[in-house]
Amino acid sequence: MYQINIAKLTDKTVHFFWDPVTRRTFIKKGAAGLLSIVAVGGGSTIFAYPDGTKVALAKGVIVADQSLCSGCRICEAVCCSRNMSEGRNSGALSRIILEKNYLSGDYEQNVCFQCSQPLCLDACPTDPRALHVDQKSGTYARDIDPDLCIGCEQCIEACEEVFKLPRPRYDPEYDVCIKCHLCHGDPQCVKFCPYGALHYKTSESGLKTGYPYI
Amino acid sequence: MADTFGWVGKILRVDLSERKTDEVPTDNYAPQFLGGRGLGAKIYWEAVTPEVGVFDRRNVLILATGPLQGTLAPTSGRFMVLGKAPQTGPVESYNRSGVGGHWAPELKWAGFDALAIQGKAEKPIYLWIHDGKAEFKDASHLWGLDTYQTQTEIWKTHGNKSRAMVIGRAGENLSRIACILTDSGDASGQCGFGGVMGSKNLKAIVVRGTGSVRVAKPDKLADITRSIHHLFARKPASNDPFKPAQAGFKYNIWGGKPRGALTLFYGELLDLCNNPTSGYTQIPDGCYACPIACRTRVKGPDITNGVALCAQSFMYMESLVLQPEKGYSKITWQAAKLADLYGINAYDLMAIIPWLGDCYREGVLTEKETDLPLSKIGSWEFIEKLLRKIAYREGIGDLLAEGGQRAAGKLGEKAQQLSEFYYPRGGKFGGYREHWAFLGGFPSGFAIPQLALMWVLDTRDVFTSHNFISQIWGAADTIVQNENNAVPDDLIPILKPVMKYAYGSEEAAEFFSRDRKKLNWKWAPQVVKRAHERAILKDSYVVCDIAFPYVFNANSKDHVGDTSLESQLFSAVTGHELTEAASYQKGDMLCTLERAIAVRDGRTRKDDVLRDKYHETADAADRKYERADLEKAKDQYYQLRGWDVATGIPKRQTLEKHGLKDVAEELQRRKIF
C-alpha cells in the first residue's frame, strides 16, 4: 500500500500524465530539458538542466503508508515544532501535509518526493539558487537556503503544476519559502509517527522518485 | 503579548445581539488561571450572574483552549466548552464539557485562546473566525440541516481545512440535552450546550487559522512528547509496521484496552470490519497530536461513516439485548450516528432509553400515550422514532428533550423513583447520568468510597472517576479480569504501589476494612482532593482524560505511572516553570473557584448528597455507602480545601489565600458567607 513503489521504477518509466505540464515544460525548457537523464559513475543518476545545472538524485525519501495512518497530524506538528525558528507550531507551516476527509475518513499524507527532476529547483530564480541540493548532510534533499530565498513562491507554483497540493510552503512572517529537507537525514515525522505509517528509505546510489516518475 | 509562549494572547468576545466583537488580552487571566476550564471559570465568574437563565441572551457560551493547544504536546487537540448548562437540574448552574478533534488548534492558529459568546442573533447566523478576524455570516440556508450536512455546506464555502462546531435539530429546538458536534463524532455532549447555541440562533462556529503558536523550549517539548509516545502508542520505538508490536506491550489506556475496544463491541459490525472482502473497515482516528487514537473510524457501504467512542457508540446497547445473536449490529452503530446527526447528547440517552423501558414495564407509560414502540426497545423502529421525537420536540419528545431527570420529575412520583437509579446525585444540582458510581455498574458492582465522594462533590457526572477507574481497570486487566467482573479483593495488592505513589499511602488502595464487612473511608477525602486537582489541571492545560493523569502503567512491573507529565508539558511549552507540587496548589485554587461559582448559584453542603437508593442498596459484597461515613468524609474534604464544614462554602480567608479577593468580595456582597 505504498504511495510510491520504488522497486518497480526503472530508468525508462517516465509518465507524463498531465498534459498541460508536459507542454508547458517543453515550451519552457525544450525537449532536451525533460530527457537529459544521464547515468554517472556507479549507477547514480544526475539530471542536468539546459543551463548546465546538474541535479543529483536524492539519497533518501519519505514514503507513506495510508493504511496505517490515524490522521492525528503528529507528523505536521513535529515537522513544524522541530524545524521552525522561534518554536513556532502551526499546521500551515508544516512540510508534510496531511489531507483528511473528516466525515468519510480518508487520510492522505502528502510528503515531498524529493523529485528526480525537481521543478521547484528549476523554477528558483535567485543566483545562486536558494533551492539547492543538500550535499552537506549527504541526503541530497532539495532544500531552501533561507538566506538566499526571496519568497517569490515560484517553487510553490512549479510544484503545483504536477502535484495538486504544492509541497513547498510560504512563511509570511519571514517572507521565505520552506520545504522538506528530510531533517538533514533524521526525518522527525518518521521518528514521531506513533503508528509507523511513515518510513525513511535511503539508497547510496540515489532514488528515482517523484516527478517525472510518479 | 508578542513574546508569550503557549497562549496566543487574545480572547475574542462576541455579542450576537449587537453584532460586535472585541478582544481581551489573555494576560488578564493567564498564567494564573492556565487555560481551558480554569480560564473559562474566571471568565464566567465575571460575565454571568446567577440570575441569568440558560437560554437567556445574557448567558455566555465560552469555548476555551489552553496553553498547549496547537502545539506538538500529546493529546492537545482538546478544548473546553463552558457556561450555564441547561442539563444541570433542577437548578441551572455553571458547568463544563470537553471536546476533542481538530477544532482547538485551528482556533489558536487563528489567533485566539478563547471565545466568549453572548447575546442573541435576530436570525440564524454562524461565526466565521479566521486569522484574527471574526465575521457574522447568514446561516438561514444551514438552519434545519443535520450536523454532517451543515459541515459539508460550510466546507464548500470556507474550504475543507476549516473546522466547525455545529448544532443539529436538537440544538435548534433548545433541547437541554443537545450537543455541539465537530467533524464526525467529537462533541461537547454533557451539559447540553447545543441548546445554548440554539437559543442564540448560532448554528455554527467555524475556525481556520494559518498563524502559529510559539513554544518556549521546542527541544524539551520534543523529548517529553517522545517519552509520552513511548508510554501510550501501540508500537513503541518501532516504526516498522511489518514488525510485530513489542511482545507483551499493552496499549496504555484504561490499563491496557486494545485499540478500537471502545468503539465497537463484539458482533455483526466488528465481524464485517474484520472481513477484508466485506467493504467495511475500522481504522484508527486520532484527535490532533494524539499518539493514542483510541477511537476507530467505521466505514461501510450502507452505514453512516464516522468515529464514535464509548458512551456514544455504546448508546444503544438495548439492541444487543433484543438481538443477542447479532451482538453489536449496524442498528447499534446507526443509532449512535443518528443521535450525532440530530445533535443529541448520547450519554443522557443512555439513561432515557432504559428508564423508558422501566416505566413501560411498571405501567407508568404506555405505547399509546407515548406513541413509541416501547415493547420493542432495541429495534431500529424504536430508536428512530424516539430520536426524531426528541429532536423535533414532538409529543413525548417535547418532554424528553428536557433531559431524563427533568422529564421524570414531570411524570409523577413513580417515574421519578424509577429515574433515581440513573441519576445518582440528589440535591438541586443533579441531572447527570450514573457514570461509575460503583465499580462494575450499579447494583451488581462493588462500592468504592472514593467514587461515592467524587459523585457528591462534582458538578456533572464524575469525569474524575475516568482516571480513578482506569487504574482499577488496569489492575483488573493485569490479572485477567475486566471492568465487569473485577473483584476488589484481588486488585488491592496490585494497586498498593500505585496508590502509594499517586496518593501517598498504600492504605488508600484498601477500599474496605480487613474483615471485609465495612468500607474503608479513611483515605477517601485525600484521594478525592488530589484526584479533583489533577482533573481540573488536566482540563486547564488542556489534555485528554483518557491519557492523563497517567497514574497506572500497564507495562511496568509495579504499574506506577508518572503524574508529573502534564506540568512538564506546560513548563516546556510556556517557559513558566511549574513543578508538580506547585501545580496542585493551582489545582486547589481552581477547585475553590469552581466551588465559589456553584455556591453563588445556590449550592451548599445539602446538595452534595447521593440519592437514597444509593445508600439503601447493598453492593455485590453486601457493603453499603453509609450516610454517616459519607458525611464524615465530606467534613474532611471541606476541611482540606479550607471550605466551611457546616455549609460547604469556601471560607473568606481561603479565597484570599488563593488570590481570589474579587470572588470573596462578591460572595460577601451577596451575603453568602
Short mmCIF file of N, CA and C in Angstrom, two decimals, chain A residues 2 65 67-74 76-78 81-82 84 86-93 97-107 165 169 172-173 188 190-199, chain B residues 70-72 102 106 109 148 152 155 160-161 163 183-184 210-215 218-219 221-222 225-226 229 233 235 239-242 251 259 283-293 297 299 305-306:
data_model
loop_
_atom_site.label_atom_id
_atom_site.label_comp_id
_atom_site.label_asym_id
_atom_site.label_seq_id
_atom_site.Cartn_x
_atom_site.Cartn_y
_atom_site.Cartn_z
N TYR A 2 2.03 1.18 -0.46
CA TYR A 2 2.84 2.40 -0.52
C TYR A 2 2.30 3.34 -1.57
N ASP A 65 2.44 5.17 4.27
CA ASP A 65 1.50 4.06 4.18
C ASP A 65 0.16 4.54 4.71
N SER A 67 -2.62 3.08 4.91
CA SER A 67 -3.45 2.13 5.65
C SER A 67 -3.16 2.15 7.15
N LEU A 68 -2.00 2.69 7.54
CA LEU A 68 -1.68 2.70 8.97
C LEU A 68 -1.94 4.06 9.61
N CYS A 69 -2.31 5.04 8.80
CA CYS A 69 -2.41 6.40 9.31
C CYS A 69 -3.67 6.58 10.16
N SER A 70 -3.52 7.34 11.26
CA SER A 70 -4.69 7.62 12.09
C SER A 70 -5.14 9.06 11.92
N GLY A 71 -4.47 9.80 11.08
CA GLY A 71 -4.89 11.18 10.84
C GLY A 71 -4.69 12.10 12.02
N CYS A 72 -3.72 11.80 12.90
CA CYS A 72 -3.56 12.60 14.11
C CYS A 72 -2.75 13.86 13.87
N ARG A 73 -2.09 13.95 12.75
CA ARG A 73 -1.31 15.13 12.37
C ARG A 73 -0.11 15.39 13.28
N ILE A 74 0.37 14.34 13.94
CA ILE A 74 1.60 14.50 14.72
C ILE A 74 2.75 14.81 13.77
N GLU A 76 2.70 16.59 11.08
CA GLU A 76 2.68 18.04 10.81
C GLU A 76 3.20 18.80 12.01
N ALA A 77 2.69 18.42 13.19
CA ALA A 77 3.04 19.15 14.40
C ALA A 77 4.54 19.06 14.67
N VAL A 78 5.09 17.88 14.52
CA VAL A 78 6.51 17.72 14.86
C VAL A 78 7.39 18.37 13.80
N SER A 81 7.29 21.99 14.72
CA SER A 81 7.90 22.26 16.02
C SER A 81 9.42 22.13 15.96
N ARG A 82 9.92 21.19 15.18
CA ARG A 82 11.36 20.93 15.15
C ARG A 82 12.08 21.83 14.16
N MET A 84 10.81 25.00 12.62
CA MET A 84 10.57 26.43 12.51
C MET A 84 11.36 27.16 13.57
N GLU A 86 12.11 30.05 16.37
CA GLU A 86 11.35 30.62 17.47
C GLU A 86 10.26 29.70 18.00
N GLY A 87 10.43 28.40 17.83
CA GLY A 87 9.47 27.45 18.37
C GLY A 87 8.06 27.61 17.86
N ARG A 88 7.93 28.06 16.61
CA ARG A 88 6.57 28.23 16.10
C ARG A 88 5.95 26.87 15.77
N ASN A 89 4.74 26.68 16.21
CA ASN A 89 3.98 25.46 15.90
C ASN A 89 2.77 25.86 15.10
N SER A 90 2.61 25.28 13.94
CA SER A 90 1.46 25.65 13.11
C SER A 90 1.21 24.61 12.06
N GLY A 91 -0.04 24.39 11.74
CA GLY A 91 -0.39 23.44 10.70
C GLY A 91 -0.03 23.98 9.31
N ALA A 92 -0.02 25.30 9.19
CA ALA A 92 0.20 25.90 7.88
C ALA A 92 1.67 25.97 7.51
N LEU A 93 2.56 25.65 8.45
CA LEU A 93 3.99 25.74 8.17
C LEU A 93 4.65 24.37 8.19
N ILE A 97 2.04 17.41 4.56
CA ILE A 97 0.68 17.93 4.64
C ILE A 97 -0.30 16.77 4.70
N LEU A 98 -1.04 16.70 5.79
CA LEU A 98 -2.00 15.62 5.92
C LEU A 98 -3.36 16.09 5.46
N GLU A 99 -3.83 15.50 4.38
CA GLU A 99 -5.17 15.80 3.91
C GLU A 99 -6.10 14.77 4.52
N LYS A 100 -7.21 15.23 5.03
CA LYS A 100 -8.09 14.30 5.73
C LYS A 100 -9.51 14.66 5.39
N ASN A 101 -10.28 13.65 5.02
CA ASN A 101 -11.70 13.88 4.88
C ASN A 101 -12.33 13.50 6.21
N TYR A 102 -12.80 14.51 6.93
CA TYR A 102 -13.19 14.28 8.32
C TYR A 102 -14.50 13.52 8.48
N LEU A 103 -15.30 13.45 7.44
CA LEU A 103 -16.54 12.68 7.57
C LEU A 103 -16.38 11.27 7.07
N SER A 104 -15.81 11.12 5.88
CA SER A 104 -15.71 9.75 5.36
C SER A 104 -14.40 9.11 5.80
N GLY A 105 -13.42 9.91 6.23
CA GLY A 105 -12.24 9.33 6.83
C GLY A 105 -11.23 8.79 5.86
N ASP A 106 -10.84 9.55 4.86
CA ASP A 106 -9.72 9.14 4.03
C ASP A 106 -8.55 10.03 4.36
N TYR A 107 -7.43 9.42 4.68
CA TYR A 107 -6.27 10.20 5.04
C TYR A 107 -5.26 10.12 3.91
N LEU A 165 -1.31 19.36 -4.49
CA LEU A 165 -1.01 20.10 -3.27
C LEU A 165 0.48 20.44 -3.27
N ARG A 169 6.13 25.50 1.08
CA ARG A 169 5.12 26.40 1.65
C ARG A 169 5.74 27.76 1.90
N PRO A 172 4.94 33.59 5.83
CA PRO A 172 4.75 35.04 5.68
C PRO A 172 5.55 35.86 6.69
N GLU A 173 5.81 35.27 7.87
CA GLU A 173 6.47 36.04 8.90
C GLU A 173 7.90 36.42 8.49
N GLN A 188 11.99 13.87 11.34
CA GLN A 188 11.28 13.83 12.61
C GLN A 188 9.88 13.25 12.48
N VAL A 190 8.93 10.85 10.60
CA VAL A 190 9.07 9.39 10.60
C VAL A 190 9.32 8.90 12.02
N LYS A 191 10.18 9.64 12.73
CA LYS A 191 10.55 9.25 14.08
C LYS A 191 9.36 9.33 15.04
N PHE A 192 8.54 10.34 14.88
CA PHE A 192 7.47 10.57 15.85
C PHE A 192 6.16 9.88 15.48
N CYS A 193 5.98 9.44 14.23
CA CYS A 193 4.70 8.83 13.86
C CYS A 193 4.43 7.64 14.77
N PRO A 194 3.35 7.70 15.56
CA PRO A 194 3.15 6.63 16.56
C PRO A 194 2.72 5.30 15.95
N TYR A 195 2.28 5.33 14.69
CA TYR A 195 1.80 4.09 14.10
C TYR A 195 2.72 3.51 13.04
N GLY A 196 3.85 4.13 12.82
CA GLY A 196 4.74 3.60 11.81
C GLY A 196 4.18 3.73 10.41
N ALA A 197 3.42 4.78 10.17
CA ALA A 197 2.84 4.97 8.85
C ALA A 197 3.81 5.65 7.89
N LEU A 198 4.88 6.21 8.42
CA LEU A 198 5.87 6.88 7.57
C LEU A 198 7.19 6.13 7.67
N HIS A 199 7.89 6.04 6.54
CA HIS A 199 9.19 5.37 6.51
C HIS A 199 10.20 6.25 5.82
N GLY B 70 -2.57 23.50 19.78
CA GLY B 70 -1.90 23.96 18.58
C GLY B 70 -0.40 23.67 18.56
N THR B 71 0.08 22.96 19.58
CA THR B 71 1.49 22.58 19.60
C THR B 71 1.62 21.08 19.47
N LEU B 72 2.85 20.63 19.54
CA LEU B 72 3.13 19.20 19.42
C LEU B 72 2.70 18.42 20.66
N HIS B 102 -10.11 18.34 16.08
CA HIS B 102 -9.11 19.22 15.45
C HIS B 102 -9.52 20.68 15.47
N GLU B 106 -6.95 24.87 15.50
CA GLU B 106 -7.33 25.81 14.44
C GLU B 106 -7.67 27.18 15.04
N TRP B 109 -4.43 28.89 16.03
CA TRP B 109 -3.71 29.38 14.84
C TRP B 109 -4.43 30.58 14.24
N TYR B 148 -23.88 16.68 9.88
CA TYR B 148 -22.96 16.34 8.78
C TYR B 148 -23.20 17.28 7.59
N THR B 152 -20.66 19.91 5.72
CA THR B 152 -20.35 19.78 4.29
C THR B 152 -20.60 21.10 3.57
N TRP B 155 -17.87 23.60 4.49
CA TRP B 155 -16.60 23.33 3.81
C TRP B 155 -16.64 23.79 2.37
N ASN B 160 -12.09 22.79 3.06
CA ASN B 160 -12.17 21.66 3.98
C ASN B 160 -11.12 21.71 5.08
N LYS B 161 -10.28 22.73 5.09
CA LYS B 161 -9.33 22.86 6.20
C LYS B 161 -9.96 23.63 7.37
N ARG B 163 -12.52 24.13 10.42
CA ARG B 163 -13.19 23.21 11.34
C ARG B 163 -14.40 23.93 11.94
N ASP B 183 -16.61 17.76 13.28
CA ASP B 183 -16.22 16.62 12.47
C ASP B 183 -17.27 15.51 12.60
N SER B 184 -16.83 14.24 12.62
CA SER B 184 -17.85 13.20 12.52
C SER B 184 -18.33 12.70 13.88
N THR B 210 -3.95 30.25 9.97
CA THR B 210 -2.66 29.91 9.37
C THR B 210 -1.52 30.49 10.20
N GLY B 211 -1.84 30.99 11.37
CA GLY B 211 -0.79 31.53 12.25
C GLY B 211 -0.10 30.41 13.00
N SER B 212 0.58 30.78 14.07
CA SER B 212 1.30 29.75 14.81
C SER B 212 1.24 30.00 16.31
N VAL B 213 1.53 28.96 17.04
CA VAL B 213 1.64 29.03 18.49
C VAL B 213 3.11 28.83 18.82
N ARG B 214 3.66 29.69 19.68
CA ARG B 214 5.09 29.58 19.93
C ARG B 214 5.38 28.75 21.19
N VAL B 215 6.39 27.92 21.06
CA VAL B 215 6.79 27.05 22.17
C VAL B 215 8.12 27.55 22.72
N PRO B 218 11.31 24.08 22.42
CA PRO B 218 10.90 23.03 21.48
C PRO B 218 11.64 21.71 21.69
N ASP B 219 12.93 21.80 22.04
CA ASP B 219 13.69 20.55 22.21
C ASP B 219 13.17 19.76 23.40
N LEU B 221 10.18 20.00 24.69
CA LEU B 221 8.84 19.50 24.34
C LEU B 221 8.95 18.22 23.51
N ALA B 222 9.89 18.21 22.57
CA ALA B 222 10.06 17.02 21.74
C ALA B 222 10.48 15.82 22.58
N THR B 225 7.46 14.69 24.62
CA THR B 225 6.50 14.11 23.69
C THR B 225 6.91 12.71 23.28
N ARG B 226 8.20 12.58 22.98
CA ARG B 226 8.71 11.27 22.56
C ARG B 226 8.51 10.25 23.68
N HIS B 229 4.89 9.33 23.90
CA HIS B 229 4.54 8.42 22.80
C HIS B 229 4.94 6.98 23.15
N ALA B 233 1.72 4.72 22.82
CA ALA B 233 1.48 4.22 21.48
C ALA B 233 1.61 2.70 21.43
N LYS B 235 2.92 0.75 19.09
CA LYS B 235 4.19 0.21 18.64
C LYS B 235 5.31 1.07 19.18
N ASN B 239 9.16 1.79 14.13
CA ASN B 239 8.44 2.44 13.04
C ASN B 239 8.21 1.49 11.89
N ASP B 240 8.45 0.23 12.12
CA ASP B 240 8.24 -0.73 11.05
C ASP B 240 6.94 -1.50 11.27
N PRO B 241 5.94 -1.25 10.43
CA PRO B 241 4.65 -1.89 10.66
C PRO B 241 4.71 -3.40 10.43
N PHE B 242 5.76 -3.87 9.76
CA PHE B 242 5.83 -5.29 9.48
C PHE B 242 6.47 -6.07 10.62
N TYR B 251 -1.53 -1.59 25.29
CA TYR B 251 -1.97 -0.28 24.89
C TYR B 251 -2.34 0.47 26.18
N ARG B 259 -6.76 -1.18 20.97
CA ARG B 259 -7.28 -0.10 20.16
C ARG B 259 -8.61 -0.49 19.53
N ILE B 283 -10.68 1.88 11.06
CA ILE B 283 -9.31 2.35 11.08
C ILE B 283 -9.16 3.35 12.23
N PRO B 284 -7.96 3.44 12.81
CA PRO B 284 -7.80 4.36 13.94
C PRO B 284 -7.99 5.80 13.50
N ASP B 285 -8.50 6.60 14.39
CA ASP B 285 -8.68 8.01 14.08
C ASP B 285 -8.22 8.83 15.29
N GLY B 286 -7.21 9.61 15.08
CA GLY B 286 -6.66 10.38 16.20
C GLY B 286 -7.16 11.80 16.22
N CYS B 287 -7.35 12.33 17.44
CA CYS B 287 -7.54 13.77 17.57
C CYS B 287 -6.18 14.41 17.27
N TYR B 288 -6.16 15.73 17.22
CA TYR B 288 -4.92 16.40 16.86
C TYR B 288 -3.80 16.06 17.86
N ALA B 289 -2.65 15.70 17.31
CA ALA B 289 -1.43 15.44 18.07
C ALA B 289 -1.58 14.33 19.10
N CYS B 290 -2.51 13.42 18.87
CA CYS B 290 -2.71 12.34 19.84
C CYS B 290 -2.03 11.05 19.37
N PRO B 291 -1.14 10.48 20.19
CA PRO B 291 -0.49 9.23 19.80
C PRO B 291 -1.37 8.00 20.03
N ILE B 292 -2.49 8.17 20.70
CA ILE B 292 -3.27 7.01 21.13
C ILE B 292 -4.28 6.58 20.07
N ALA B 293 -5.04 7.54 19.55
CA ALA B 293 -6.10 7.24 18.60
C ALA B 293 -7.02 6.16 19.16
N ARG B 297 -12.52 4.78 13.26
CA ARG B 297 -13.47 5.31 12.28
C ARG B 297 -14.06 4.12 11.55
N LYS B 299 -16.28 2.52 8.58
CA LYS B 299 -16.75 2.84 7.24
C LYS B 299 -17.46 1.63 6.66
N ASN B 305 -20.74 6.76 7.95
CA ASN B 305 -19.34 6.68 8.33
C ASN B 305 -19.01 7.70 9.41
N GLY B 306 -18.03 7.35 10.20
CA GLY B 306 -17.59 8.33 11.18
C GLY B 306 -16.94 7.68 12.37
#
